[in-house]
Amino acid sequence: MPTYNTSPGTRDILAPESARWRAFQQVFADIVERAGFGHIIPPMFEDLGVFLRVGETTEIVTKEMYDFDDKGGRRIALRPEQTASVCRAFVEHRPVTPWKVWYAGPNFRYEKPQQGRYRQFDQVGVEVLGIDDPQLDAEVIALAVDFYRRLGLHGIRLSLNSLGDSGDRDRYATALRAHFTSHLDALSTESRATLERNPLRVLDSKRPEDAPLIAAAPRMADHLTDAAATHFAAVQSALRAAGVDFVIDDRLVRGLDYYRRTTFEFVATSLTAAHTAIGGGGRYDGLVADLGGPETPGIGFALGLDRTLLACDAEGVFAAPTSAVDAFIVDVTGGEQAAQLCTQLRAAGFGVDRAYDSRSMKSQMKVADRSGARVAIIIGEDEVAANTVTVRTMESGSQQLVSRGELVERLKTVLGR
RNA sequence: GUGGGCGUAGCUCAGUUGGCUAGAGCGCUAGGUUGUGGUCCUAGAGGUCGCGGGUUCGAGCCCCGUCGUCCACCCCA
């Protein structure tokens, strides 16, 4: 038994899965960079205060924060998400707007792990600061949809809602509280507790006994100001114009307190486990101001890497890329020849590996086979004496003697380069 | 944070009502008459049965605790 294992909720991502992660981030980077987004790499930990802005009523802040005092007495937290960091960075650097950034990397939440939920989990995402235009909302959403399509996913449902401006949101919360409070006995115990913290979240309850009360609850749509309603309508028509399918879900309440107006969520219909929400986002006008900056509108989304990959598994798409070296050197004369050839061939641009410990040809060939290399380069006493090597095509088993001087050209031919 | 399932070789698992030196498949290593992989055959290495207590003549099997893991709730990506 090993002395140490990974901490709960963390894991090692090994090859070939790690290559899949890299490809995932690469596909995302390609899409958003082509749309004018710049890459931001915020720190993985920040002053705790940055994240408290996410919302005092969310569990992310109240019980899931990975926080600690550093040796300088600062109160530090591992980031639970990256939007707050991006806004902090905006206030710190004051870039010209619109500021369009994308990110990829791990976040941390102290939760009980289960499928699709880790204490260290990766997200990719974008944020745009300084623009209020509903066309931007639609474009940002379309970017995520395009990304899913590029992965090969089909079973993605986009839910859309508007939480209104902050005043709307507060009025709606009050109306909800009044509604649920007047029927408290019909509400589940869990939801009663939720009601205390955040009435909006009661709408999220999946308990059957709460369903009737939720169905009868006041509608957010009836609490929107004209401005918010107009904005929401414009977002919808822009989405239709872009050919993006969506469903309006006026019960959609996202977990973070800072959301205003447009909110959305992506659900993988191929996933049957509890965690089917694989991405989400929305507007957070006001967050920048909360962090000490000027009044600045903002919108963005974050997509969960782990869960999205789970959805890819379920649909059988976006497999891990196979990675193999081009050639594997089998040297039964001690290994010096292999060392030389490795250097030479790698410099010439080939992917090359070799065997060690002067093992038998049979065992070196097994390693060659396992490496996935298309070609084995065999060096025995005969080859050394004649300044040649044997080039063996693994799949067919055909092989031929090649002089050292012709090896590079020969490899190019065999590998089809 | 709450509830439940599970924890035996690197991996997937089997181990009967507690009873001798704990098994299989895959993987790994070495061979199969002396320069060759993927199929086949043979042999071999590898386990303080998560950890700590307890019950018992005796525990992988029972009890308690603990840690880990999985699932659901909660929450969320």
XYZ file of C-alpha atoms (C1' of nucleotides) in Angstrom:
494
model
C 0.000 0.000 0.000
C 1.312 3.407 -0.890
C 2.131 5.749 1.968
C 0.424 8.662 0.280
C -2.509 9.040 -2.050
C -3.984 12.131 -3.611
C -6.049 14.224 -1.217
C -9.808 13.715 -1.306
C -11.414 15.237 -4.355
C -8.157 15.464 -6.291
C -6.597 13.051 -8.734
C -3.762 12.552 -11.160
C -4.632 12.908 -14.796
C -2.405 10.453 -16.613
C -1.744 9.928 -20.296
C -3.588 9.470 -22.536
C -6.376 11.292 -20.652
C -4.047 14.215 -19.986
C -3.610 14.663 -23.741
C -7.359 14.861 -23.990
C -7.408 17.651 -21.434
C -4.800 19.531 -23.397
C -6.746 19.059 -26.619
C -9.897 20.254 -24.861
C -8.235 23.482 -23.799
C -6.648 23.861 -27.217
C -9.964 23.604 -29.027
C -11.376 26.190 -26.667
C -8.409 28.526 -27.090
C -8.662 28.309 -30.875
C -12.299 29.308 -30.859
C -12.127 32.202 -28.428
C -8.847 33.628 -29.673
C -10.328 33.786 -33.136
C -13.140 35.787 -31.561
C -10.726 38.335 -30.166
C -10.300 37.115 -26.619
C -6.943 37.402 -24.868
C -5.644 34.815 -22.465
C -5.545 35.723 -18.790
C -3.807 33.616 -16.179
C -4.935 34.870 -12.784
C -3.338 33.532 -9.604
C -4.856 30.433 -8.070
C -5.196 32.126 -4.708
C -6.210 35.617 -3.741
C -7.210 37.704 -0.796
C -10.319 36.072 0.633
C -12.242 39.307 0.230
C -12.184 39.010 -3.558
C -14.301 35.893 -3.374
C -16.639 37.050 -0.651
C -18.142 39.246 -3.387
C -19.399 36.090 -5.037
C -22.158 36.204 -2.488
C -22.630 35.772 1.211
C -25.666 33.571 0.710
C -23.963 31.004 -1.487
C -22.491 27.852 -0.094
C -19.454 28.410 -2.251
C -18.606 31.233 0.095
C -20.168 30.133 3.357
C -18.812 26.617 3.608
C -16.855 25.557 0.565
C -14.041 28.064 0.552
C -10.533 26.688 0.747
C -9.130 29.466 2.899
C -6.193 29.830 5.262
C -3.854 32.378 6.862
C -0.496 32.691 5.174
C 2.760 33.320 7.017
C 2.290 37.051 6.611
C -1.041 36.992 8.388
C -3.072 37.521 5.211
C -6.393 35.812 4.823
C -6.025 33.795 1.619
C -8.415 31.623 -0.364
C -7.876 29.230 -3.223
C -10.108 30.550 -5.986
C -13.519 28.822 -6.124
C -14.118 30.315 -9.583
C -12.400 32.823 -11.809
C -14.900 35.531 -12.586
C -14.160 37.401 -9.377
C -10.436 37.224 -10.098
C -10.955 38.609 -13.577
C -12.959 41.516 -12.190
C -10.319 42.163 -9.561
C -7.722 42.171 -12.350
C -9.846 44.640 -14.301
C -9.957 47.023 -11.364
C -6.238 46.563 -10.782
C -5.067 47.159 -14.364
C -7.866 49.281 -15.823
C -7.581 47.958 -19.382
C -9.513 49.704 -22.163
C -12.952 48.286 -22.744
C -14.274 46.099 -24.080
C -11.944 43.796 -22.231
C -12.345 40.298 -23.576
C -10.459 37.551 -21.797
C -10.480 33.766 -21.640
C -9.026 31.416 -19.075
C -8.454 27.764 -18.372
C -7.406 26.232 -15.132
C -8.279 24.678 -11.797
C -10.617 26.012 -9.135
C -11.080 24.759 -5.607
C -14.104 24.105 -3.472
C -14.192 22.182 -0.242
C -17.089 19.857 -1.006
C -17.795 16.200 -0.554
C -16.526 14.616 -3.757
C -18.664 12.486 -6.001
C -19.014 11.888 -9.701
C -18.330 15.030 -11.670
C -17.563 16.952 -8.512
C -14.043 17.392 -7.310
C -12.358 19.672 -4.824
C -9.978 20.676 -7.543
C -11.873 21.008 -10.784
C -10.966 22.597 -14.090
C -12.923 25.129 -16.032
C -12.486 27.042 -19.229
C -14.318 30.298 -19.635
C -14.554 33.817 -21.004
C -15.433 37.218 -19.573
C -16.207 40.495 -21.328
C -16.144 43.705 -19.326
C -17.453 47.112 -20.291
C -20.176 46.246 -22.781
C -23.900 46.287 -22.179
C -25.069 45.324 -25.680
C -27.502 42.354 -25.766
C -25.822 41.259 -28.991
C -22.763 40.522 -26.898
C -24.806 38.269 -24.613
C -25.892 36.273 -27.632
C -22.391 36.150 -29.085
C -20.886 34.905 -25.834
C -23.506 32.168 -25.595
C -22.992 31.237 -29.229
C -19.287 30.857 -28.555
C -19.972 28.180 -25.963
C -22.433 26.451 -28.271
C -19.845 26.482 -31.025
C -17.306 24.973 -28.654
C -19.610 22.085 -27.725
C -20.209 21.464 -31.394
C -16.482 21.388 -32.058
C -16.080 18.729 -29.398
C -18.686 16.716 -31.236
C -21.395 17.006 -28.578
C -25.019 16.998 -29.660
C -27.023 16.505 -26.473
C -26.691 19.995 -25.050
C -29.689 21.956 -23.837
C -29.351 25.686 -23.339
C -31.575 27.202 -20.671
C -32.019 30.944 -20.597
C -33.440 33.355 -18.063
C -33.216 36.935 -16.910
C -32.839 37.808 -13.268
C -33.425 41.470 -13.957
C -31.479 44.372 -12.553
C -30.457 44.342 -8.938
C -33.617 46.177 -7.930
C -35.758 43.659 -9.805
C -33.943 40.826 -8.207
C -34.518 42.200 -4.727
C -38.202 42.849 -5.364
C -38.596 39.385 -6.785
C -36.841 37.860 -3.783
C -39.249 39.682 -1.515
C -42.242 38.445 -3.483
C -40.922 34.907 -3.387
C -40.288 35.062 0.321
C -43.852 36.237 0.886
C -45.224 33.450 -1.309
C -43.277 30.636 0.309
C -43.675 31.981 3.831
C -47.451 32.012 3.480
C -47.343 28.291 2.608
C -44.512 27.313 4.905
C -46.150 24.081 6.052
C -46.226 22.782 2.493
C -42.518 23.379 2.027
C -39.859 20.733 2.676
C -37.615 21.259 5.680
C -34.602 21.673 3.462
C -36.281 24.334 1.403
C -37.364 26.188 4.526
C -33.706 26.526 5.423
C -32.916 27.627 1.903
C -35.678 30.212 2.102
C -33.936 31.844 5.043
C -30.724 32.208 3.106
C -31.875 32.937 -0.400
C -35.503 32.701 -1.576
C -34.457 32.425 -5.221
C -32.676 29.197 -4.592
C -35.866 27.528 -3.410
C -36.850 27.507 -7.076
C -33.940 25.143 -7.618
C -35.297 22.500 -5.252
C -35.748 19.135 -6.922
C -37.861 17.683 -4.139
C -41.236 16.535 -5.446
C -43.144 17.929 -2.444
C -41.936 21.413 -3.315
C -43.012 21.213 -6.937
C -46.598 22.506 -6.585
C -45.544 25.487 -4.523
C -42.771 26.337 -6.960
C -45.150 26.074 -9.889
C -47.465 28.535 -8.190
C -44.673 30.942 -7.279
C -44.469 34.464 -8.700
C -42.657 34.796 -12.012
C -39.423 36.654 -12.477
C -40.738 37.831 -15.815
C -43.393 39.848 -14.018
C -40.795 41.674 -11.955
C -38.515 42.929 -14.711
C -38.121 46.626 -15.381
C -38.767 47.722 -18.939
C -35.057 48.070 -19.516
C -34.316 44.551 -18.323
C -37.229 43.100 -20.273
C -36.121 44.867 -23.443
C -32.590 43.625 -22.998
C -33.788 40.075 -22.480
C -35.976 40.205 -25.581
C -33.058 41.502 -27.621
C -30.840 38.670 -26.420
C -33.434 36.146 -27.500
C -33.868 37.585 -30.961
C -30.098 37.780 -31.429
C -29.835 34.128 -30.462
C -32.527 33.183 -32.929
C -30.754 35.165 -35.612
C -27.586 33.230 -34.808
C -29.457 29.953 -35.073
C -28.889 29.021 -31.439
C -31.600 26.863 -29.907
C -32.621 27.615 -26.347
C -35.431 27.162 -23.878
C -36.643 29.869 -21.537
C -36.510 28.619 -17.978
C -37.739 31.256 -15.588
C -36.880 28.957 -12.684
C -33.219 29.050 -13.640
C -31.381 30.523 -10.687
C -27.659 30.320 -10.824
C -25.588 29.682 -7.748
C -23.724 32.935 -7.556
C -25.273 36.051 -6.068
C -23.667 38.460 -8.481
C -25.699 37.443 -11.519
C -27.964 40.105 -13.041
C -30.180 40.012 -16.098
C -29.113 37.363 -18.629
C -28.305 34.008 -17.079
C -27.879 30.696 -18.837
C -26.933 27.131 -18.245
C -25.865 24.208 -20.409
C -27.209 20.791 -19.516
C -25.901 17.570 -21.024
C -28.897 15.415 -21.860
C -26.625 12.390 -22.242
C -25.731 12.455 -18.547
C -27.991 10.640 -16.143
C -26.135 11.228 -12.892
C -26.861 14.180 -10.661
C -24.449 16.539 -12.302
C -25.852 17.302 -15.684
C -25.061 21.020 -15.651
C -21.816 21.197 -17.553
C -21.546 24.932 -17.986
C -23.198 28.205 -17.212
C -22.849 31.914 -17.004
C -24.522 35.250 -17.230
C -24.277 38.959 -16.644
C -22.760 40.330 -13.498
C -23.142 44.053 -13.901
C -22.096 45.481 -10.577
C -19.404 43.028 -9.586
C -16.602 45.297 -10.752
C -18.065 48.147 -8.713
C -18.308 45.835 -5.698
C -14.589 45.251 -6.025
C -13.844 48.962 -5.920
C -13.875 49.745 -9.636
C -16.104 51.936 -11.779
C -19.637 50.850 -12.594
C -18.923 48.318 -15.363
C -21.157 45.754 -17.032
C -19.807 42.241 -17.431
C -20.791 38.907 -18.873
C -19.142 35.527 -19.168
C -19.410 31.803 -18.771
C -17.487 28.924 -17.307
C -17.576 25.378 -18.612
C -16.610 22.455 -16.417
C -13.888 20.416 -18.038
C -14.464 17.221 -16.062
C -18.199 17.142 -16.556
C -18.037 18.089 -20.206
C -15.610 15.233 -20.767
C -18.071 12.973 -18.958
C -20.693 14.065 -21.475
C -18.220 13.358 -24.288
C -17.760 9.848 -22.896
C -21.511 9.363 -22.788
C -21.829 10.398 -26.412
C -18.697 8.570 -27.490
C -17.074 11.684 -28.921
C -13.816 13.562 -28.456
C -11.664 10.553 -27.679
C -8.200 10.945 -26.247
C -5.721 11.610 -29.032
C -3.310 8.760 -29.567
C 0.249 9.769 -29.121
C 3.114 7.571 -30.148
C 6.673 8.074 -31.204
C 7.508 7.537 -34.865
C 10.358 5.147 -34.366
C 11.673 2.872 -31.639
C 15.312 1.893 -31.550
C 16.272 -1.643 -30.640
C 19.994 -1.871 -30.014
C 21.496 -5.164 -28.861
C 25.093 -3.969 -29.040
C 25.146 -2.121 -25.727
C 23.122 1.008 -26.366
C 25.674 3.557 -27.572
C 24.356 3.263 -31.111
C 20.826 3.824 -29.879
C 21.923 6.914 -27.965
C 23.544 8.389 -31.069
C 20.619 7.624 -33.306
C 18.123 9.067 -30.849
C 19.927 12.366 -30.834
C 20.318 12.409 -34.595
C 16.764 11.444 -35.448
C 15.138 13.679 -32.865
C 17.172 16.582 -34.243
C 15.837 15.645 -37.660
C 12.318 16.035 -36.346
C 11.277 12.454 -35.618
C 9.671 11.219 -32.440
C 12.052 8.587 -31.188
C 12.295 6.336 -28.173
C 14.553 3.409 -27.309
C 15.034 0.555 -24.885
C 17.502 0.494 -22.016
C 19.339 -1.961 -19.823
C 20.712 -3.932 -22.778
C 17.840 -6.330 -22.772
C 17.347 -9.154 -25.227
C 16.108 -8.358 -28.703
C 12.882 -10.134 -27.986
C 12.154 -8.005 -24.935
C 13.228 -4.812 -26.691
C 10.867 -5.635 -29.516
C 8.054 -6.014 -27.022
C 8.782 -2.559 -25.705
C 8.892 -1.279 -29.281
C 5.500 -2.826 -29.921
C 4.038 -1.308 -26.796
C 5.374 2.144 -27.658
C 3.057 2.284 -30.634
C 5.905 3.324 -32.927
C 5.218 2.537 -36.547
C 8.835 1.675 -37.191
C 11.472 -0.248 -35.284
C 15.094 0.506 -36.031
C 17.144 -2.558 -35.227
C 20.852 -2.463 -34.561
C 22.879 -5.660 -34.098
C 26.522 -6.559 -34.580
C 26.037 -7.033 -38.318
C 24.533 -3.591 -38.764
C 27.278 -1.921 -36.777
C 29.951 -3.663 -38.837
C 28.327 -2.575 -42.087
C 27.324 0.883 -40.880
C 23.686 0.083 -41.526
C 20.464 -0.338 -39.587
C 17.444 -2.578 -40.121
C 14.228 -0.641 -40.570
C 11.208 -2.728 -39.667
C 7.649 -1.635 -40.341
C 5.800 -2.922 -37.299
C 2.386 -3.390 -38.758
C 3.425 -5.420 -41.805
C 6.566 -6.962 -40.376
C 8.504 -6.165 -43.495
C 12.008 -4.881 -42.993
C 15.077 -3.871 -44.898
C 18.705 -2.956 -44.441
C 19.405 0.751 -44.819
C 22.737 2.560 -44.700
C 23.122 5.138 -41.971
C 23.377 7.905 -44.493
C 20.046 7.046 -46.048
C 18.151 6.460 -42.818
C 16.514 9.878 -42.520
C 15.213 9.775 -46.068
C 14.115 6.197 -45.660
C 12.152 7.062 -42.501
C 10.445 9.950 -44.252
C 9.302 7.581 -46.961
C 8.118 4.876 -44.605
C 6.289 7.347 -42.364
C 4.818 9.107 -45.348
C 6.322 12.528 -44.750
C -22.616 18.827 6.237
C -26.478 14.212 6.131
C -27.536 9.070 4.594
C -26.181 4.414 2.175
C -22.761 0.770 -0.630
C -17.764 -0.721 -0.982
C -12.264 -1.251 0.477
C -8.459 -8.798 -1.087
C -1.902 -8.707 -6.142
C -0.298 -2.929 -10.792
C -5.814 -3.450 -12.828
C -10.844 -6.050 -12.670
C -12.596 -9.263 -9.223
C -13.615 -14.556 -6.639
C -13.027 -16.173 -1.693
C -18.769 -20.913 0.588
C -22.114 -21.215 7.809
C -15.053 -17.641 10.656
C -10.863 -23.296 10.055
C -4.479 -25.465 7.247
C 1.261 -22.202 3.396
C -5.082 -16.411 0.303
C -6.960 -17.496 -5.590
C -8.368 -16.289 -11.040
C -8.148 -13.305 -15.446
C -5.512 -9.295 -17.471
C -0.828 -6.858 -16.983
C 4.466 -7.495 -15.803
C 9.359 -10.501 -16.087
C 12.037 -14.676 -18.249
C 12.130 -18.752 -21.498
C 10.030 -21.816 -25.902
C 17.637 -24.675 -28.979
C 21.057 -19.194 -29.503
C 19.065 -11.468 -34.233
C 12.684 -9.841 -33.918
C 6.929 -7.542 -31.335
C 1.511 -8.263 -31.853
C -1.229 -15.103 -31.464
C 0.087 -19.527 -28.610
C 2.724 -22.591 -24.625
C 5.687 -22.855 -19.987
C 7.692 -20.817 -15.669
C 8.242 -16.752 -12.309
C 7.818 -12.242 -9.480
C 4.093 -9.601 -6.893
C -0.627 -9.320 -1.289
C 1.224 -6.940 6.679
C -6.664 -9.086 2.770
C -7.098 0.033 3.823
C -5.571 1.115 9.008
C -6.406 0.486 14.552
C -8.867 -1.964 18.312
C -12.271 -6.039 19.922
C -14.869 -11.058 20.021
C -12.819 -16.150 19.305
C -8.831 -21.898 20.264
C -8.744 -19.526 15.358
C -10.974 -13.514 11.326
C -10.196 -11.612 4.510
C -14.951 -13.233 6.542
C -18.268 -11.105 12.915
C -18.360 -6.156 16.119
C -16.563 -0.979 17.027
C -13.689 3.035 15.435
C -10.924 5.431 11.658
C -9.329 6.717 6.781
C -10.325 6.273 1.688
C -13.680 5.550 -2.335
C -18.413 5.338 -4.844
C -23.681 6.767 -4.898
C -27.732 9.853 -3.291
C -29.119 14.434 -0.679
C -27.269 19.363 -0.151
C -24.734 22.500 -3.419
C -22.715 23.359 -7.991
C -19.055 23.135 -13.022
